[in-house]
Amino acid sequence: THPNWDQAAATDDAVYASMLADPAIWTLSVGHKTLSPRLRVSFPVTEQTGFRLSYAHQVQTPDFNTLASGINNDFSYTNTNDQFGQDVTFGKSILFEFGVRHAFSQDVVLDISAYNKDKVSDLAYRILPFVDPRNPTDTINANVLTNLDFGNSRGVDLRFDWRAANYLSATAVYTFQVAKGTGSDPTTYLSTFARQVSGLTGDRTLPPEQAQRTDNDRTHNLVGSMALRLPGDWRKGTTLGTIGRDVAVVATFRAVSGLPYTRLVNVGDGQTVPFLRFGLGGRSAEPLNASVLPWTRNISMTINKGFRVGRVDVTAYANIQNLFNWKNTTGSYAETGDVVNDKLKEQVLSSEFAGMVSEASDANAIVPGTAADIDLSGCSGWGKPINCESLRRVEARFGDGDGVYTLAEQTKALDTYYNSFFGPQQFNGTPRHIRLGVELTF
């Protein structure tokens, strides 16, 4: 069916039949089929080295609910921001990978692989014009599902595995990746540039025609783990063996580069990143995803110690997240690229100041000779005495408790309110967190 409306006004079979025959209203669905060839080859180069190669055309069948979304809506009652499905083809990706694995010994192995992924027909919503069947001389724009997004991801993976005897092992993995596309998901255009007006054309900014960084393009990823496990008979009969047996220590580390985001013109909108949607007030100040958040790093550790008490097996454990309590910044304000936005603070608090002073003026509670100091000694003249009583308690908490709510005290109290909801702490990663426990097995 046509993606934007049905003719609910049809009242007889003749009108309905004429609608079915009109290609401007109805589009017959067609079948879709495709081939998805895959090739995998691997062979040894030497006794210690192996080579692998793979090539594939992968396809994805669109979700039926997405295809059918909005098909029973009519623009006479629906929102023009609604999204409408239509008959689209398969999403398709072309993948190529090759890798080499080399064993320096039984305990030391290095694996290197490189890959390339071309996305040639990703699902994406576009704003397209359609003839209005109620008035054929007019057109209506609709957010319609298409296969117009494309992109590319390529990268290199390195993995190093090391083992010492049967007790100690370590793994480290590094990934370098570059991911670009015309959209990070099907709604990227609708939630970003579609909401802007081009200064050149005076019309809606067109979708990107060249691939740009995607929202999840994390260029550098370094992760790894180290594990020490001592069996129950380790150095049996010694003091060191008594302490160390049935001990397991696992440490993991992660250091990754920040995600990209788009800086916006600062109008005090307060939008945050990553994974930005421009919204009604957002206007980009740079190309899509031209800025990057800082690196984050983390080391976590789990320590287990097993022992036996009578007939009970006891395991004591300690789990430590962010062992060194590193401060990680995981987001920022899109309008400043920082964890603070003074313009947002001004807009949020100005209305609070203005409303409070206005209500106090109506109650003749402004201290003579001042512009904003409020006399809270009596609340009977206030339109809402409960508001006066609330301010009296706030003044006692954030001021000197003398019953005069000065501008300095107001600023202190409202700063506390602002920082509680919009402060820099909302962009901090998890601090050090220690969890201790005991597990009993009967």
Coordinates of C-alpha atoms in Angstrom, one line a residue:
T1 CA 0.0 0.0 0.0
H2 CA 0.9 3.6 -0.4
P3 CA 3.0 4.7 2.6
N4 CA 1.1 7.8 3.9
W5 CA -2.6 7.4 4.0
D6 CA -5.7 5.3 3.1
Q7 CA -8.9 6.8 1.8
A8 CA -11.1 6.4 4.8
A9 CA -13.6 8.7 3.1
A10 CA -14.5 6.0 0.5
T11 CA -18.1 5.2 1.0
D12 CA -19.0 2.7 -1.8
D13 CA -17.4 -0.1 -3.8
A14 CA -17.0 1.9 -7.0
V15 CA -14.9 4.6 -5.2
Y16 CA -12.9 1.9 -3.5
A17 CA -12.2 0.1 -6.8
S18 CA -11.1 3.3 -8.5
M19 CA -8.7 3.9 -5.6
L20 CA -7.2 0.4 -6.0
A21 CA -6.6 1.1 -9.7
D22 CA -4.9 4.4 -9.1
P23 CA -1.1 4.1 -8.8
A24 CA -0.9 7.5 -7.1
I25 CA -2.7 6.0 -4.1
W26 CA -1.8 2.3 -4.1
T27 CA 1.4 0.5 -5.0
L28 CA 1.3 -3.3 -5.4
S29 CA 4.0 -5.1 -3.4
V30 CA 6.5 -7.2 -5.3
G31 CA 8.5 -10.2 -4.2
H32 CA 12.2 -10.0 -3.3
K33 CA 14.9 -12.5 -3.7
T34 CA 18.7 -12.4 -3.6
L35 CA 21.8 -14.5 -3.3
S36 CA 24.0 -14.5 -0.3
P37 CA 27.3 -16.1 -1.3
R38 CA 30.0 -16.9 1.3
L39 CA 33.5 -18.2 0.9
R40 CA 35.9 -19.2 3.6
V41 CA 39.4 -20.6 3.1
S42 CA 42.1 -21.5 5.7
F43 CA 45.4 -23.3 5.3
P44 CA 48.7 -23.7 7.1
V45 CA 51.7 -21.8 5.9
T46 CA 54.1 -23.4 8.2
E47 CA 53.8 -25.6 11.3
Q48 CA 53.4 -22.5 13.5
T49 CA 51.6 -20.2 11.1
G50 CA 48.1 -20.4 9.6
F51 CA 46.3 -18.1 7.1
R52 CA 42.6 -17.6 6.7
L53 CA 40.4 -15.6 4.2
S54 CA 36.7 -15.0 4.0
Y55 CA 34.4 -13.1 1.7
A56 CA 30.6 -12.8 2.0
H57 CA 27.6 -10.9 0.7
Q58 CA 25.3 -10.7 3.7
V59 CA 21.7 -9.6 3.5
Q60 CA 19.2 -8.6 6.2
T61 CA 15.4 -9.0 5.8
P62 CA 13.6 -5.8 6.9
D63 CA 11.4 -6.2 10.0
F64 CA 7.8 -6.6 9.0
N65 CA 6.6 -4.1 11.6
T66 CA 8.9 -1.5 10.2
L67 CA 7.7 -2.1 6.7
A68 CA 4.1 -1.8 7.8
S69 CA 4.5 1.2 10.1
G70 CA 2.0 4.0 9.5
I71 CA 0.2 2.4 6.6
N72 CA -3.2 3.1 8.1
N73 CA -2.5 6.7 9.0
D74 CA -4.0 9.7 7.2
F75 CA -2.4 13.1 7.1
S76 CA -5.8 14.6 8.0
Y77 CA -5.2 13.4 11.6
T78 CA -1.6 12.2 12.0
N79 CA 1.6 14.1 12.7
T80 CA 3.9 14.9 9.8
N81 CA 6.8 13.7 11.9
D82 CA 5.4 10.1 11.8
Q83 CA 7.5 7.5 10.0
F84 CA 5.9 5.4 7.2
G85 CA 7.1 2.1 5.9
Q86 CA 7.0 1.0 2.3
D87 CA 8.2 -1.9 0.1
V88 CA 12.0 -1.9 0.3
T89 CA 14.6 -4.4 -0.6
F90 CA 17.1 -6.3 1.6
G91 CA 19.8 -4.5 3.5
K92 CA 23.1 -5.7 2.1
S93 CA 26.7 -5.7 3.3
I94 CA 29.8 -7.0 1.5
L95 CA 32.5 -8.3 3.9
F96 CA 36.1 -9.2 3.4
E97 CA 38.6 -10.4 6.0
F98 CA 42.0 -12.1 6.1
G99 CA 44.1 -13.1 9.1
V100 CA 47.3 -14.7 10.2
R101 CA 47.8 -16.7 13.3
H102 CA 51.3 -17.5 14.5
A103 CA 52.3 -19.7 17.5
F104 CA 55.8 -18.7 18.8
S105 CA 55.4 -21.7 21.2
Q106 CA 52.6 -23.6 22.8
D107 CA 52.2 -20.7 25.3
V108 CA 52.6 -17.6 23.1
V109 CA 50.3 -16.9 20.2
L110 CA 49.8 -13.8 18.0
D111 CA 46.8 -13.3 15.8
I112 CA 46.4 -10.5 13.3
S113 CA 43.4 -9.8 11.1
A114 CA 42.2 -7.1 8.8
Y115 CA 38.6 -6.5 7.6
N116 CA 36.5 -4.3 5.3
K117 CA 32.7 -4.0 5.4
D118 CA 30.8 -2.1 2.7
K119 CA 27.2 -1.4 3.5
V120 CA 25.5 -0.7 0.2
S121 CA 21.7 -0.6 1.0
D122 CA 21.0 0.2 4.6
L123 CA 17.5 1.1 5.7
A124 CA 17.0 4.9 6.1
Y125 CA 14.1 7.3 6.4
R126 CA 14.0 10.1 3.8
I127 CA 11.5 13.0 3.4
L128 CA 9.9 12.4 0.0
P129 CA 7.0 14.3 -1.8
F130 CA 3.7 12.5 -2.7
V131 CA 0.7 13.7 -4.6
D132 CA -2.2 14.5 -2.3
P133 CA -5.1 12.3 -3.6
R134 CA -7.6 14.7 -2.1
N135 CA -6.1 17.6 -4.1
P136 CA -3.9 16.3 -7.0
T137 CA -2.3 19.8 -7.5
D138 CA -0.7 19.6 -4.1
T139 CA 2.1 17.5 -2.7
I140 CA 2.7 16.3 0.8
N141 CA 6.1 15.4 2.3
A142 CA 6.3 12.1 4.3
N143 CA 9.1 10.4 6.3
V144 CA 9.4 7.2 4.2
L145 CA 11.5 4.1 4.6
T146 CA 14.2 3.6 1.9
N147 CA 17.4 1.8 1.2
L148 CA 19.5 4.9 0.7
D149 CA 22.0 4.8 3.5
F150 CA 25.5 3.4 2.8
G151 CA 28.8 3.3 4.5
N152 CA 32.1 1.5 5.2
S153 CA 33.8 0.0 8.2
R154 CA 37.4 -1.2 8.1
G155 CA 40.0 -2.0 10.7
V156 CA 42.8 -4.2 12.1
D157 CA 42.6 -6.5 15.1
L158 CA 45.7 -7.8 17.0
R159 CA 45.4 -10.4 19.7
F160 CA 48.2 -11.7 21.9
D161 CA 47.8 -14.7 24.2
W162 CA 50.4 -15.8 26.7
R163 CA 50.4 -18.6 29.3
A164 CA 52.9 -19.4 32.1
A165 CA 52.5 -23.1 33.1
N166 CA 49.0 -23.8 34.1
Y167 CA 48.6 -21.0 36.7
L168 CA 49.0 -17.7 34.9
S169 CA 47.6 -16.5 31.6
A170 CA 47.1 -13.2 29.9
T171 CA 45.3 -11.8 26.8
A172 CA 45.6 -8.4 25.2
V173 CA 43.6 -7.2 22.2
Y174 CA 43.9 -4.0 20.2
T175 CA 41.5 -2.8 17.5
F176 CA 42.0 0.1 15.1
Q177 CA 38.7 0.9 13.3
V178 CA 37.3 3.5 11.1
A179 CA 33.5 3.5 10.6
K180 CA 31.8 6.0 8.2
G181 CA 28.3 6.2 6.7
T182 CA 25.5 8.4 5.7
G183 CA 23.6 7.4 8.8
S184 CA 24.3 5.7 12.1
D185 CA 20.8 4.2 12.2
P186 CA 17.6 4.5 10.0
T187 CA 16.5 7.7 11.7
T188 CA 19.8 9.6 11.8
Y189 CA 18.7 12.1 9.0
L190 CA 15.3 12.7 10.5
S191 CA 16.8 13.5 13.9
T192 CA 19.7 15.7 12.7
F193 CA 20.0 17.6 9.4
A194 CA 16.3 17.2 8.4
R195 CA 15.5 19.7 11.2
Q196 CA 17.8 22.4 9.8
V197 CA 17.3 24.9 7.0
S198 CA 20.1 25.4 4.5
G199 CA 21.4 28.9 4.3
L200 CA 22.0 28.4 0.5
T201 CA 18.7 27.0 -0.6
G202 CA 16.4 28.3 2.1
D203 CA 15.0 24.7 2.2
R204 CA 15.5 21.7 4.4
T205 CA 19.2 20.6 4.5
L206 CA 19.6 17.6 2.2
P207 CA 20.8 14.2 3.4
P208 CA 24.6 13.6 3.3
E209 CA 25.9 12.3 0.0
Q210 CA 29.3 11.3 1.4
A211 CA 30.0 8.9 4.3
Q212 CA 30.8 10.6 7.6
R213 CA 31.8 9.3 11.0
T214 CA 29.1 7.2 12.7
D215 CA 28.0 7.6 16.3
N216 CA 29.7 4.4 17.3
D217 CA 33.0 5.0 15.5
R218 CA 35.5 4.3 18.4
T219 CA 38.9 4.4 16.7
H220 CA 41.1 2.8 19.3
N221 CA 40.2 -0.1 21.6
L222 CA 42.7 -1.7 23.9
V223 CA 41.3 -4.4 26.2
G224 CA 42.8 -7.4 28.0
S225 CA 42.8 -9.6 31.0
M226 CA 45.2 -11.5 33.3
A227 CA 44.3 -14.5 35.4
L228 CA 46.1 -16.3 38.2
R229 CA 44.5 -19.6 39.4
L230 CA 46.2 -21.8 42.0
P231 CA 44.9 -25.3 42.6
G232 CA 44.0 -26.8 45.9
D233 CA 47.2 -28.9 46.1
W234 CA 49.6 -26.0 45.2
R235 CA 52.8 -26.3 47.3
K236 CA 51.0 -28.6 49.7
G237 CA 52.4 -28.8 53.2
T238 CA 53.9 -25.3 53.1
T239 CA 52.7 -22.0 54.7
L240 CA 52.8 -20.3 51.3
G241 CA 50.7 -23.2 49.9
T242 CA 48.1 -22.9 52.7
I243 CA 47.7 -19.2 51.9
G244 CA 47.7 -19.4 48.2
R245 CA 45.9 -22.6 47.3
D246 CA 42.4 -22.2 45.8
V247 CA 43.1 -18.6 45.1
A248 CA 41.9 -17.0 41.8
V249 CA 42.8 -13.5 40.8
V250 CA 41.4 -12.1 37.6
A251 CA 42.2 -8.5 36.4
T252 CA 40.7 -6.8 33.3
F253 CA 41.7 -3.6 31.7
R254 CA 40.2 -1.4 29.1
A255 CA 41.4 1.8 27.4
V256 CA 39.3 3.2 24.5
S257 CA 39.2 6.4 22.6
G258 CA 36.1 8.6 22.9
L259 CA 33.0 8.5 20.7
P260 CA 32.4 11.3 18.1
Y261 CA 29.7 13.9 18.4
T262 CA 28.5 17.1 16.7
R263 CA 28.9 20.5 18.4
L264 CA 25.8 22.6 18.3
V265 CA 25.3 26.3 18.4
N266 CA 24.9 27.3 22.0
V267 CA 21.4 28.5 22.7
G268 CA 21.2 27.0 26.2
D269 CA 19.2 24.0 25.0
G270 CA 21.2 21.6 27.3
Q271 CA 21.5 18.7 24.9
T272 CA 24.1 16.1 25.8
V273 CA 26.3 13.6 24.0
P274 CA 27.2 11.0 22.9
F275 CA 24.3 9.8 20.7
L276 CA 22.9 13.2 20.0
R277 CA 19.6 14.0 18.4
F278 CA 19.3 17.7 17.4
G279 CA 15.8 18.2 18.6
L280 CA 13.8 21.3 17.9
G281 CA 16.4 23.7 19.2
G282 CA 19.6 22.1 18.0
R283 CA 21.6 23.6 15.1
S284 CA 25.0 22.1 14.1
A285 CA 28.1 24.3 14.5
E286 CA 30.3 21.9 12.5
P287 CA 30.1 18.8 10.2
L288 CA 28.5 15.7 11.6
N289 CA 30.5 14.0 14.3
A290 CA 33.5 16.3 13.9
S291 CA 34.3 16.4 17.7
V292 CA 35.4 13.5 19.9
L293 CA 35.0 12.8 23.6
P294 CA 38.2 12.0 25.6
W295 CA 39.7 8.6 26.2
T296 CA 38.4 6.4 29.1
R297 CA 40.3 3.8 31.0
N298 CA 39.5 1.3 33.7
I299 CA 41.1 -1.6 35.5
S300 CA 38.9 -4.0 37.5
M301 CA 39.9 -7.0 39.6
T302 CA 38.2 -10.0 41.2
I303 CA 39.9 -12.0 44.0
N304 CA 38.5 -15.4 45.2
K305 CA 39.8 -17.5 48.0
G306 CA 38.4 -20.9 48.7
F307 CA 38.7 -22.9 52.0
R308 CA 36.8 -25.5 53.9
V309 CA 35.2 -25.2 57.4
G310 CA 34.0 -28.5 58.6
R311 CA 31.7 -29.8 55.9
V312 CA 31.2 -26.4 54.4
D313 CA 33.1 -25.1 51.4
V314 CA 33.6 -21.4 51.7
T315 CA 34.5 -18.9 49.0
A316 CA 35.4 -15.4 50.0
Y317 CA 35.6 -12.9 47.2
A318 CA 36.3 -9.2 46.6
N319 CA 35.2 -7.4 43.4
I320 CA 36.9 -4.1 42.7
Q321 CA 35.7 -1.9 39.8
N322 CA 37.9 1.0 38.7
L323 CA 40.8 -0.2 40.9
F324 CA 42.8 3.1 40.7
N325 CA 39.7 5.3 40.8
W326 CA 40.5 7.0 37.6
K327 CA 38.1 9.8 36.6
N328 CA 36.5 9.1 33.2
T329 CA 34.4 11.7 31.3
T330 CA 31.9 9.8 29.3
G331 CA 29.8 12.7 27.9
S332 CA 29.5 16.4 27.7
Y333 CA 27.1 19.2 26.7
A334 CA 26.8 19.3 22.9
E335 CA 26.7 23.1 22.8
T336 CA 30.0 23.6 24.7
G337 CA 32.0 20.4 24.3
D338 CA 32.5 20.6 28.1
V339 CA 30.8 19.3 31.2
V340 CA 29.5 22.8 32.0
N341 CA 27.1 25.1 30.1
D342 CA 26.8 28.6 31.6
K343 CA 24.1 29.6 29.1
L344 CA 22.0 26.6 30.1
K345 CA 22.4 27.5 33.7
E346 CA 21.4 31.1 33.1
Q347 CA 18.3 30.1 31.3
V348 CA 17.3 27.5 33.9
L349 CA 17.8 29.7 36.9
S350 CA 16.6 33.1 35.5
S351 CA 13.0 31.9 35.5
E352 CA 13.4 30.7 39.1
F353 CA 14.8 34.0 40.2
A354 CA 12.2 36.0 38.3
G355 CA 9.2 33.9 39.6
M356 CA 10.4 34.1 43.2
V357 CA 10.9 37.9 43.1
S358 CA 7.6 38.4 41.4
E359 CA 5.7 36.5 44.0
A360 CA 7.5 38.3 46.8
S361 CA 6.7 41.7 45.2
D362 CA 3.0 40.8 45.1
A363 CA 3.3 40.1 48.8
N364 CA 5.2 43.3 49.5
A365 CA 8.0 41.2 50.9
I366 CA 10.9 42.8 49.1
V367 CA 13.3 44.4 51.6
P368 CA 13.3 48.2 51.0
G369 CA 16.4 49.5 49.2
T370 CA 17.2 46.1 47.6
A371 CA 16.2 44.5 44.3
A372 CA 15.8 40.9 45.3
D373 CA 16.2 40.4 49.1
I374 CA 13.0 38.9 50.5
D375 CA 11.6 39.4 54.0
L376 CA 10.2 36.1 55.2
S377 CA 9.2 37.2 58.7
G378 CA 5.5 36.9 57.9
C379 CA 3.7 34.7 55.4
S380 CA 0.1 35.9 55.8
G381 CA 0.3 38.3 52.9
W382 CA 1.5 35.8 50.4
G383 CA -0.9 34.4 47.8
K384 CA 0.4 31.0 48.6
P385 CA 1.7 31.0 52.2
I386 CA 3.2 27.5 51.7
N387 CA 5.7 29.0 49.3
C388 CA 6.8 31.5 51.8
E389 CA 7.2 28.8 54.4
S390 CA 9.3 26.7 52.0
L391 CA 11.5 29.7 51.3
R392 CA 11.9 30.3 55.0
R393 CA 13.2 26.7 55.4
V394 CA 15.5 27.1 52.4
E395 CA 16.9 30.3 53.9
A396 CA 17.6 28.5 57.2
R397 CA 19.5 25.8 55.4
F398 CA 21.5 27.8 52.9
G399 CA 21.7 31.1 54.8
D400 CA 22.1 32.5 58.3
G401 CA 18.5 31.8 59.4
D402 CA 17.7 35.5 60.1
G403 CA 14.5 35.4 58.0
V404 CA 15.9 37.6 55.2
Y405 CA 16.5 35.6 52.1
T406 CA 19.3 37.6 50.4
L407 CA 20.4 37.4 46.8
A408 CA 23.6 35.7 47.9
E409 CA 21.6 33.0 49.7
Q410 CA 19.2 32.6 46.8
T411 CA 22.2 32.1 44.5
K412 CA 23.7 29.5 46.8
A413 CA 20.4 27.6 47.0
L414 CA 19.6 27.7 43.3
D415 CA 23.2 26.7 42.4
T416 CA 22.7 23.6 44.5
Y417 CA 19.5 22.8 42.7
Y418 CA 21.1 23.3 39.3
N419 CA 24.2 21.2 40.1
S420 CA 22.0 18.4 41.4
F421 CA 20.4 17.9 38.0
F422 CA 22.7 19.5 35.5
G423 CA 26.1 19.4 37.2
P424 CA 29.4 17.9 35.8
Q425 CA 28.9 14.7 37.9
Q426 CA 26.4 13.4 35.4
F427 CA 29.2 12.9 32.9
N428 CA 31.5 11.0 35.2
G429 CA 32.1 7.3 34.7
T430 CA 31.8 4.8 37.5
P431 CA 34.2 5.6 40.4
R432 CA 36.0 2.9 42.4
H433 CA 33.5 0.4 43.7
I434 CA 34.4 -2.5 46.1
R435 CA 32.1 -5.4 46.8
L436 CA 32.9 -8.1 49.4
G437 CA 31.1 -11.3 49.9
V438 CA 31.1 -14.9 51.1
E439 CA 29.6 -17.9 49.4
L440 CA 28.8 -21.1 51.3
T441 CA 28.4 -24.5 49.7
F442 CA 26.9 -27.3 51.8

